């Protein structure tokens, strides 16, 4: 098999993105790209499973191992669910075909990034994954607040990307290579430590981890909730994989890496969970919640060993219920008052939301519980018991603001609420996310075994 054919999943998604860009000229139906893109994404996931793990290809610049296989499939399926929802509801903004194209291009970048084993491939894939996300966040051109938030998000991300690129140049200068395999040549000197620190700055920003989270809530609050549903989940999966792989490659600077990760984890968990409490808008609440969950991921990565696989699994475990909640907000409104009385109006969705929120808290048998359990176990084995105790305490704290959402769903009132017309595509999307929230928890060990991951 030609090595380029091993990238068939990415090629399929890219073809869907190119079709979406010109769909208006071909079909004259704005919803056509989403209707076609969703099954294409499912096909891409199936093809990735068939290809499986193949080791290094293209001169070792890309590797198809168990982590990249799991991540490619997860990104493709999350994209498919998002596109299925869009096909039934639209993006809530003008130019839906272009929104679909940007989402698919971002997915291509993410799928390449999780397989990258070369700094050049990594950086190009990173920018391909994130640049379309900036456009999605500021997609409503007439919304000044949304454009302001998107601009802040763009400036912060671009600044941290440049810092990362500066660090990558140090890494290349010291190691004499752009291959991940040669990053172990970085010494523990000043330049080596600066290279590591600068690269971690960029990755922290991509994950919205503290202290590089500052403008994320503003960007989320001004963006369409449907865009937030995608941007806050799919790129985070790819970013987590990149973080795990680069940290594993940094060799002699392990102490520096661990120190930065531990500090970032502690800050992210504390700031994210405590700042989420006073929020009354679902987008801002989920923005700070995302900061907190990035802290849990950093904890697992700092532990090393099995913590890397646990972090990747948890990134997906977080993405599934988070996407579901934001798509619900896109339909009903993101203020807590907008969600009031949902149990009476749409009982099936309200009870599904219970599963999503319990998963984010980390209550069994939801996928979030098993994700946190695997990360905390790895961290204890890695000698970070004190930080695990902080993480457990912060998980308990998070129940307070997640249950505020539940209270609005079941005990709030919204007298002016009308009935949301049910559409099969929307039901399929919410059903898939709910089943994944439950099934990935119940069968977590089996899923990890299928993909060759280990807790």
XYZ file of N, CA and C in Angstrom, residues 34 99 214 221 281 340 445:
21
model
N -23.112 19.797 5.096
C -23.231 19.078 6.364
C -23.836 17.697 6.146
N -18.885 27.391 7.230
C -18.625 26.910 8.586
C -18.285 25.427 8.573
N -6.827 33.457 29.656
C -7.496 34.677 30.093
C -8.625 35.120 29.169
N -18.050 33.404 25.039
C -19.305 34.106 25.322
C -19.811 34.880 24.113
N -23.965 32.145 32.323
C -24.079 31.810 30.912
C -23.344 30.493 30.680
N -34.374 26.932 31.539
C -35.397 26.647 32.541
C -36.555 25.826 31.982
N -12.374 -0.152 29.567
C -11.210 -1.037 29.453
C -11.187 -1.740 28.105
